[in-house]
mmCIF file of N, CA and C in Angstrom:
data_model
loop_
_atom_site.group_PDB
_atom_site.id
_atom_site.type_symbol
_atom_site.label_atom_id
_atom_site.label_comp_id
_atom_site.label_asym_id
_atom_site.label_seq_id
_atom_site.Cartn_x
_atom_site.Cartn_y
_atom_site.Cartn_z
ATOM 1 N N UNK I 263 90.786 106.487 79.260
ATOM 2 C CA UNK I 263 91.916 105.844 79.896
ATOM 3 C C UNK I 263 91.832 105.977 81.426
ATOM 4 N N UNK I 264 91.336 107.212 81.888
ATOM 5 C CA UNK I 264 91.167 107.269 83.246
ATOM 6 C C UNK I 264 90.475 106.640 83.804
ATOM 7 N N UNK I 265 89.128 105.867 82.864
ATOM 8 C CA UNK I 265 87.932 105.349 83.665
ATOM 9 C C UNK I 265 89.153 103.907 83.726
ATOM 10 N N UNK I 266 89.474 103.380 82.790
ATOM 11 C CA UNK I 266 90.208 102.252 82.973
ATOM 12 C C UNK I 266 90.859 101.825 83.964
ATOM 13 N N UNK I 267 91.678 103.136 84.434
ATOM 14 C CA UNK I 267 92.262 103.125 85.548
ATOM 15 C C UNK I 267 92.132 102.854 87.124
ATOM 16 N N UNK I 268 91.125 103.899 87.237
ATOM 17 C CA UNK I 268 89.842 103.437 87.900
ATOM 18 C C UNK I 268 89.313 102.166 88.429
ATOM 19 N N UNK I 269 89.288 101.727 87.119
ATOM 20 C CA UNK I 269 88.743 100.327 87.322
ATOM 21 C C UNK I 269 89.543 99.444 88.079
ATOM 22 N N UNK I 270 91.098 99.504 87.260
ATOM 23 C CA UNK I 270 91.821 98.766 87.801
ATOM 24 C C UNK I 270 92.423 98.541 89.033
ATOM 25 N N UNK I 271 92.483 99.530 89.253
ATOM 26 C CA UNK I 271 92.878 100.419 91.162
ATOM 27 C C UNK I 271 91.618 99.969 92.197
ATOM 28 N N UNK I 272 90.171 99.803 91.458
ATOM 29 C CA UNK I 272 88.979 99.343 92.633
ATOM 30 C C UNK I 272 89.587 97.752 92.732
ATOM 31 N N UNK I 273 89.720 96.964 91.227
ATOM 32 C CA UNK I 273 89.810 95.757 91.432
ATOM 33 C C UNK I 273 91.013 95.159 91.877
ATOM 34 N N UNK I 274 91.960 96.554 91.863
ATOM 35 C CA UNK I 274 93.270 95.832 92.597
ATOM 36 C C UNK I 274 92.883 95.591 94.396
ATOM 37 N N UNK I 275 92.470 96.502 94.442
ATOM 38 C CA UNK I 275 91.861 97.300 95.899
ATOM 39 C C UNK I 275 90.840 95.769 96.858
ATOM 40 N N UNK I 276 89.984 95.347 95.473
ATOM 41 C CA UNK I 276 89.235 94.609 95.745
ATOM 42 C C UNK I 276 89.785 93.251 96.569
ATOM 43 N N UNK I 277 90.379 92.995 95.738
ATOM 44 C CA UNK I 277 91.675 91.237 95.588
ATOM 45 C C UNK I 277 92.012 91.557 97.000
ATOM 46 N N UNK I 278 92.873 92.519 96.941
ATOM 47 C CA UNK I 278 93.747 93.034 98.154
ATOM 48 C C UNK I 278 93.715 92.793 99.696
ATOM 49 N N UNK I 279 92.176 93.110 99.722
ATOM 50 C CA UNK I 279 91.239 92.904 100.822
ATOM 51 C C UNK I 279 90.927 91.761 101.098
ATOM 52 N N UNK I 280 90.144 91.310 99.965
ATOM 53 C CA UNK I 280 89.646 90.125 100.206
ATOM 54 C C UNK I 280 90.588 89.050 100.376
ATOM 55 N N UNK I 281 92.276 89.531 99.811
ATOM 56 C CA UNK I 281 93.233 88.187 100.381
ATOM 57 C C UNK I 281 93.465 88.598 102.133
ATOM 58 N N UNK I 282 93.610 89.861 101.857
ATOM 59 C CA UNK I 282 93.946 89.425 103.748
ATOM 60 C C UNK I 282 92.946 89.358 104.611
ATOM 61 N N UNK I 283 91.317 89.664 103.926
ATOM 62 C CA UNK I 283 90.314 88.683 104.974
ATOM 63 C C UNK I 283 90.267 87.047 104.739
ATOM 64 N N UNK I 284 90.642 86.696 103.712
ATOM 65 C CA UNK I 284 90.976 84.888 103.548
ATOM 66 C C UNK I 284 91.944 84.495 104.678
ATOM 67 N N UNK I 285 93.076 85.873 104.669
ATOM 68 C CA UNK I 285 94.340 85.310 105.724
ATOM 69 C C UNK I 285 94.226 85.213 106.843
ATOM 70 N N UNK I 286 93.056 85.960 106.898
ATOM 71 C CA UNK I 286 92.993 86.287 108.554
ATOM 72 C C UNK I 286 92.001 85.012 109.084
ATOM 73 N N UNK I 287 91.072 84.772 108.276
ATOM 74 C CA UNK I 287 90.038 84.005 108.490
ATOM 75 C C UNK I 287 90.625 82.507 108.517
ATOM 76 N N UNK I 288 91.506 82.421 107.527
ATOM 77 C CA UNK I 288 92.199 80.988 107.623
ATOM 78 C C UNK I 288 93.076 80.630 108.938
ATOM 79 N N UNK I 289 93.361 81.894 109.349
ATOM 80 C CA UNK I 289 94.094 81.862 110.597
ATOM 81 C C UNK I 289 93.084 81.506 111.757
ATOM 82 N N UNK I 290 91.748 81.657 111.494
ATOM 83 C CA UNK I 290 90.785 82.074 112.928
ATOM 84 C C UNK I 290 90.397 80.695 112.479
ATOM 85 N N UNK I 291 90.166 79.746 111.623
ATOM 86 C CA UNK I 291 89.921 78.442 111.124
ATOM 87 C C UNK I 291 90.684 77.753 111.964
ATOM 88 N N UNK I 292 91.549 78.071 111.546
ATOM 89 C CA UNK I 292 92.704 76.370 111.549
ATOM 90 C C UNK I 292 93.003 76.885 113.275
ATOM 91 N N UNK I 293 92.633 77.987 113.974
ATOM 92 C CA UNK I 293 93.156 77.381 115.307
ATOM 93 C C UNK I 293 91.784 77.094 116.286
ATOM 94 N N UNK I 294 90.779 77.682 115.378
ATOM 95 C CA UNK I 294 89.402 76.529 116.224
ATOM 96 C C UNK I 294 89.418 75.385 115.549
ATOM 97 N N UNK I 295 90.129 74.828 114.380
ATOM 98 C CA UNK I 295 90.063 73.770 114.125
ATOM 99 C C UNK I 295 90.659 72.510 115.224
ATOM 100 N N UNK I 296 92.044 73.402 115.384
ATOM 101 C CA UNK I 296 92.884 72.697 116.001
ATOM 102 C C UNK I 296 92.361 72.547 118.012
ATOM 103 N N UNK I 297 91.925 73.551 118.218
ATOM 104 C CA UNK I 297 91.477 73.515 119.480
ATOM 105 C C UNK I 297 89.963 71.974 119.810
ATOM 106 N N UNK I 298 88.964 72.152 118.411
ATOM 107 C CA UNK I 298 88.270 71.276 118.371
ATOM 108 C C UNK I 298 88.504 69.473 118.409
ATOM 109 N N UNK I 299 90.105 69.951 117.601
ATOM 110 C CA UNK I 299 90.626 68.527 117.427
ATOM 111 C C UNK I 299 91.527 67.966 118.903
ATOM 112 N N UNK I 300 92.103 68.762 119.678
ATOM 113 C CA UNK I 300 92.548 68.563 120.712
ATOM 114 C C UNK I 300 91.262 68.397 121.928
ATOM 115 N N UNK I 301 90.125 68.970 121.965
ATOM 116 C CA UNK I 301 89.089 68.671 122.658
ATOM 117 C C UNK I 301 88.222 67.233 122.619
ATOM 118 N N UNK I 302 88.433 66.798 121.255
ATOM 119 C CA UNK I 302 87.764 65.408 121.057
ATOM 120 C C UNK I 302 88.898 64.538 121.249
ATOM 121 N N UNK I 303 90.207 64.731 121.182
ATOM 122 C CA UNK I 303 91.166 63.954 121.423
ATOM 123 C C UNK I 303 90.586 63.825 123.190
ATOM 124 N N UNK I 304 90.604 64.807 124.028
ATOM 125 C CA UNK I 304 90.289 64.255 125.381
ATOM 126 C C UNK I 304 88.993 63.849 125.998
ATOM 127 N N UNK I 305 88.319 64.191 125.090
ATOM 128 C CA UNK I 305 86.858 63.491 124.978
ATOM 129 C C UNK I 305 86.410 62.107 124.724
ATOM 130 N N UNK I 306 87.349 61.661 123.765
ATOM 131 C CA UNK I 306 87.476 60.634 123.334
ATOM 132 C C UNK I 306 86.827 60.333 121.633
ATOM 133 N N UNK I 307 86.334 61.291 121.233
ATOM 134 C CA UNK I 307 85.578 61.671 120.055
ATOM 135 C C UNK I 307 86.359 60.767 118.852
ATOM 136 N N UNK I 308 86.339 59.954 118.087
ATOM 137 C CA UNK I 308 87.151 59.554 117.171
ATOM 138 C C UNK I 308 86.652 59.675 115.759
ATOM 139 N N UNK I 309 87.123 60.992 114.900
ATOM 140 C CA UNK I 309 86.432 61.427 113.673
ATOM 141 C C UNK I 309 87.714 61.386 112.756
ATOM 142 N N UNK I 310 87.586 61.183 111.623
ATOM 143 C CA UNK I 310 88.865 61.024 110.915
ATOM 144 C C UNK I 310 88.930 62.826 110.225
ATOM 145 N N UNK I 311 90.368 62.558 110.149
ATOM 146 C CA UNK I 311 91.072 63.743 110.089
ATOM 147 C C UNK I 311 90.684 64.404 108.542
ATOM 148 N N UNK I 312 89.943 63.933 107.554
ATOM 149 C CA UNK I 312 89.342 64.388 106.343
ATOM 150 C C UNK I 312 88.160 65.528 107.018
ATOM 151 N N UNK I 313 87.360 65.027 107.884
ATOM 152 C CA UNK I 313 86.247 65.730 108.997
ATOM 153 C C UNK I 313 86.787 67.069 109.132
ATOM 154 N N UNK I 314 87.891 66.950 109.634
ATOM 155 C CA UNK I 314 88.394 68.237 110.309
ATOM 156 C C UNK I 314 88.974 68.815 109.455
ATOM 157 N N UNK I 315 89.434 68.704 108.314
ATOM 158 C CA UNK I 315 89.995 69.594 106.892
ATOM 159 C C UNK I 315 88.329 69.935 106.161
ATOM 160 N N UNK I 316 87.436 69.463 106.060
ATOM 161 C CA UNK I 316 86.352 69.823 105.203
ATOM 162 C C UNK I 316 85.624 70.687 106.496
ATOM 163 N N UNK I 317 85.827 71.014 107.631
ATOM 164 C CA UNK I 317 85.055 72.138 109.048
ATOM 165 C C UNK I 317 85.655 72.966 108.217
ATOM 166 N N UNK I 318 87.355 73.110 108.221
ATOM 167 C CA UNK I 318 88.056 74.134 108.665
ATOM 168 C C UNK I 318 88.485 74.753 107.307
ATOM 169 N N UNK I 319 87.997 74.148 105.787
ATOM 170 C CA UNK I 319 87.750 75.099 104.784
ATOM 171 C C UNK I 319 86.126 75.261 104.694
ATOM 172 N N UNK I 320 85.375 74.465 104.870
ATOM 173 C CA UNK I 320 83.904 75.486 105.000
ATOM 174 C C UNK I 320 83.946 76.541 106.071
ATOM 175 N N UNK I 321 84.254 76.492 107.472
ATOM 176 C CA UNK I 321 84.397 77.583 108.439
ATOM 177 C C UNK I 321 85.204 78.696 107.523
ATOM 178 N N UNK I 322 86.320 78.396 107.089
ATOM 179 C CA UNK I 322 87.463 79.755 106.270
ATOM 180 C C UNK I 322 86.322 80.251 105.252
ATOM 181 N N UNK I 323 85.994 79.509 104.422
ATOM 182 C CA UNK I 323 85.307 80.475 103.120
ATOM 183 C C UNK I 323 84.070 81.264 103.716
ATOM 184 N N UNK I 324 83.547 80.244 105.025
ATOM 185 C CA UNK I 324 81.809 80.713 105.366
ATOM 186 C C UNK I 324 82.427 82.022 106.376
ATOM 187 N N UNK I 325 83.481 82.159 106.759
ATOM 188 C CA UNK I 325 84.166 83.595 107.666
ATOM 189 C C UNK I 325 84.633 84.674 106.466
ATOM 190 N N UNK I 326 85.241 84.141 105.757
ATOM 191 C CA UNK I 326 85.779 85.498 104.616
ATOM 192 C C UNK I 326 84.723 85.816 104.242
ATOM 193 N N UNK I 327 83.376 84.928 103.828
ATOM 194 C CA UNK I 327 82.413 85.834 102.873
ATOM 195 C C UNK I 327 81.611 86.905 104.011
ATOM 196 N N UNK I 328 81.612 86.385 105.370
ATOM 197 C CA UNK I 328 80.758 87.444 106.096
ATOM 198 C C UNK I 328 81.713 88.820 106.477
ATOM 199 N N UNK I 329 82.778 88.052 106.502
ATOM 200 C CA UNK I 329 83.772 89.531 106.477
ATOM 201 C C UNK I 329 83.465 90.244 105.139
ATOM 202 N N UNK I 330 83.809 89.651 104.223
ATOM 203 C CA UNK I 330 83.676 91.012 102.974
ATOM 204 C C UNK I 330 82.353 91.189 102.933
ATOM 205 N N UNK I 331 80.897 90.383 103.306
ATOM 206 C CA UNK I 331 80.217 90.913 103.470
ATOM 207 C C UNK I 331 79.915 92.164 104.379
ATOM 208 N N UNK I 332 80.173 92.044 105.770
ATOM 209 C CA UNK I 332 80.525 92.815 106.875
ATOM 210 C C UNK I 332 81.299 94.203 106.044
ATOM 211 N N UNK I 333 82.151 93.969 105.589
ATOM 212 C CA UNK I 333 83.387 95.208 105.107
ATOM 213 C C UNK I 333 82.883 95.776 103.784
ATOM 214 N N UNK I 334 81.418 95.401 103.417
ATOM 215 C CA UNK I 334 81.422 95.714 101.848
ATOM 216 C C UNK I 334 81.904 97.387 101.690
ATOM 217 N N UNK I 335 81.382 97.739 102.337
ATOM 218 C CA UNK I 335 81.662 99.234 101.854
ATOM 219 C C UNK I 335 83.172 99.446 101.803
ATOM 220 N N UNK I 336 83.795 99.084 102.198
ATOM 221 C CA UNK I 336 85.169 99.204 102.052
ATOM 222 C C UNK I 336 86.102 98.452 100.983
ATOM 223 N N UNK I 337 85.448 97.680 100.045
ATOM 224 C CA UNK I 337 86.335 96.626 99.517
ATOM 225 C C UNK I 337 86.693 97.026 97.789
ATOM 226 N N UNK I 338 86.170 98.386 97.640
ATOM 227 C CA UNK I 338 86.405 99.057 96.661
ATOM 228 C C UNK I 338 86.823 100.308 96.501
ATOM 229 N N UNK I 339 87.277 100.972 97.950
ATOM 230 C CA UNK I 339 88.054 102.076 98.044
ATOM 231 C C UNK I 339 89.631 101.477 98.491
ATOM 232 N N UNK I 340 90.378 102.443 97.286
ATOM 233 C CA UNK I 340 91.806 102.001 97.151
ATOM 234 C C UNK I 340 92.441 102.480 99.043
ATOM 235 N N UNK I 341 93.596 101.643 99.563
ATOM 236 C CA UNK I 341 94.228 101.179 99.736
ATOM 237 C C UNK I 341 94.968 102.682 100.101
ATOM 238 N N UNK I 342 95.260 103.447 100.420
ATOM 239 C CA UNK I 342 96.319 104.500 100.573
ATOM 240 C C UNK I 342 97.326 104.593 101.602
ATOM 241 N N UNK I 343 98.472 104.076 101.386
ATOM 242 C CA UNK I 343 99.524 103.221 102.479
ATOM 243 C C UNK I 343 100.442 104.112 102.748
ATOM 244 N N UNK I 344 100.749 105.687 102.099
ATOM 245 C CA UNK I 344 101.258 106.600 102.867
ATOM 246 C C UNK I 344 100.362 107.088 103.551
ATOM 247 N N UNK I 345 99.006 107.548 103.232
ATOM 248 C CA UNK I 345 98.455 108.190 104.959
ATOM 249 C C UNK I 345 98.419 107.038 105.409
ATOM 250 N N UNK I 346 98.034 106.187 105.698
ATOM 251 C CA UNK I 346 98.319 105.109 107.137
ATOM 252 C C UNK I 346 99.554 105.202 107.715
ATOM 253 N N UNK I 347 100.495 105.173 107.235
ATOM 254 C CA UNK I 347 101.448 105.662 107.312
ATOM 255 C C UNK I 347 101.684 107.226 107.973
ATOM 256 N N UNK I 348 101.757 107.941 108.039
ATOM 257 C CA UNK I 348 101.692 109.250 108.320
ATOM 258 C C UNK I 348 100.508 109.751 109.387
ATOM 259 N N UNK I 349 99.549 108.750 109.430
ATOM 260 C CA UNK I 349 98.835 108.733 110.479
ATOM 261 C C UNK I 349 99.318 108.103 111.432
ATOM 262 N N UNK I 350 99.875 106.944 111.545
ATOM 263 C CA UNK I 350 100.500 106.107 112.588
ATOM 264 C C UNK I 350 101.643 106.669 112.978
ATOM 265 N N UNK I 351 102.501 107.550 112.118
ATOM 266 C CA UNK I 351 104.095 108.354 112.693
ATOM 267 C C UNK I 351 103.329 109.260 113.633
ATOM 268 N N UNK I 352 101.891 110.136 113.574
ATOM 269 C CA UNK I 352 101.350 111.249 113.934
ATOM 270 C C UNK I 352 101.061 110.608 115.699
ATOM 271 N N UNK I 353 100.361 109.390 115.045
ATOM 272 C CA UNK I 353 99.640 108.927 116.198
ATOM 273 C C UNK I 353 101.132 108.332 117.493
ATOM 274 N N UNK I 354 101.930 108.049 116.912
ATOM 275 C CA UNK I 354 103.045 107.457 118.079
ATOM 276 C C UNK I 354 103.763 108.944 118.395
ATOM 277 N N UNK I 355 103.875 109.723 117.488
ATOM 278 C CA UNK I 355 104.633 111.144 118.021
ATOM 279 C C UNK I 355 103.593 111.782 119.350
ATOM 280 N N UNK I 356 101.954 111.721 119.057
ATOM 281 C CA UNK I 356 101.414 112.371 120.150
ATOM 282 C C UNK I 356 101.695 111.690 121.304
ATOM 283 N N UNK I 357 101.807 110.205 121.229
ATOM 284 C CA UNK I 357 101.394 109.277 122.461
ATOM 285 C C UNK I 357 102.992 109.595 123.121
ATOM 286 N N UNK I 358 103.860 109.966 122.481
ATOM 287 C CA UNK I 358 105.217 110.559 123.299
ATOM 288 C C UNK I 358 105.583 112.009 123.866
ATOM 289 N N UNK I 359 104.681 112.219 122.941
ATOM 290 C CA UNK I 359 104.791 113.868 123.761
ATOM 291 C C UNK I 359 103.970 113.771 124.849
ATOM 292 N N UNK I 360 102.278 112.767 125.045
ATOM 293 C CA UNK I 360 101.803 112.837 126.273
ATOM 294 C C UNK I 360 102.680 111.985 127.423
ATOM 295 N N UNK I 361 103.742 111.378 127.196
ATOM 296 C CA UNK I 361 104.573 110.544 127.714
ATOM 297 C C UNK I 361 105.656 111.643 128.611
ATOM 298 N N UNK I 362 106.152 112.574 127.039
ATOM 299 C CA UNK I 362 106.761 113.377 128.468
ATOM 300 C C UNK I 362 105.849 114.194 129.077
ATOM 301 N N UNK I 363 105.164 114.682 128.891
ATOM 302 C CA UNK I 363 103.960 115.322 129.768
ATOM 303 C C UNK I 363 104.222 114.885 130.983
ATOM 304 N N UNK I 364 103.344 113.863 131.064
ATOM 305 C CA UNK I 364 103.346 113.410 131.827
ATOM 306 C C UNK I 364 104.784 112.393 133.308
ATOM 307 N N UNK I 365 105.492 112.627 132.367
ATOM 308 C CA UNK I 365 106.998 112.580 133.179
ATOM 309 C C UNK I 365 107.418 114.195 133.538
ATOM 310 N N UNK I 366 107.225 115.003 132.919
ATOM 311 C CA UNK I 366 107.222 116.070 133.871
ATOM 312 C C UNK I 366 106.360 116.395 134.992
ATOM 313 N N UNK I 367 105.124 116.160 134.733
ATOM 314 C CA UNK I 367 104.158 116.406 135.967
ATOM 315 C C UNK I 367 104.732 115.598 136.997
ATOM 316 N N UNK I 368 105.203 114.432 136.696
ATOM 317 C CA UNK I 368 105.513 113.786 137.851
ATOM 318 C C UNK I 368 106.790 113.976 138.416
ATOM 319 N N UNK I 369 107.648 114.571 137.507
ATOM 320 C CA UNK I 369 108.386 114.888 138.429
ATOM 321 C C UNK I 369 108.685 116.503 139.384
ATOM 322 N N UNK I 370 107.708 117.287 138.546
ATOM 323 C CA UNK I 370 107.158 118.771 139.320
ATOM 324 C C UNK I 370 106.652 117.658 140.363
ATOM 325 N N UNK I 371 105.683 117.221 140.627
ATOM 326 C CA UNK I 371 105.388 116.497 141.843
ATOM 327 C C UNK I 371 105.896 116.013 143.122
ATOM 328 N N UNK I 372 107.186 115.111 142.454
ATOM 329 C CA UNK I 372 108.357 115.066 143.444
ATOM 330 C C UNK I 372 108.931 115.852 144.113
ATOM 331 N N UNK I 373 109.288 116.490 143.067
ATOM 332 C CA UNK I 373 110.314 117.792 143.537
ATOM 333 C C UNK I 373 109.458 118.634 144.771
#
């Protein structure tokens, strides 16, 4: 039952990833899409708008696969969203304590 588990937690882990490198990538698509399409608009370029939907899902799928390629090692270790969590409370608590630090030095300085 445990190996099962296992399993299910890599392949949840897996999906997981790979949707928010689709999201991200669809995002990095559609605004070089859109930048390309506003550049031939002042160019004068006249390509019909099917052109620019078949770039900007081959660019999305041909970017997610080099990302999860790029990320393989990562796309099967689970996901652990309290330490990220608890790292990021850690990490903004130090960056305030060097905050007053550093508002005291400056104001020993003044003074």
């Amino acid at each position: 039952m445990k190996i099962l588990k296992d399993i299910i937690v890599k392949i949840s882990s897996f999906f997981s990833r790979t949707i928010r490198y689709f999201v991200f990538s669809t995002l990095i698509s559609i605004s070089v899409c859109t930048v390309l399409v506003v550049a031939n608009l002042f160019m004068g370029v006249r390509v019909s708008l099917g052109f620019y939907l078949l770039l900007s899902i081959a660019f999305d799928l041909a970017l997610t696969t080099l990302i999860c390629i790029y990320n393989s090692h990562k796309l099967f270790i689970p996901i652990n969203k309290p330490l990220i969590m608890k790292l990021e409370r850690e990490r903004v608590e130090r960056a305030r304590q060097f905050k007053r630090r550093q508002e005291k030095r400056n104001k020993k300085k003044i003074s």
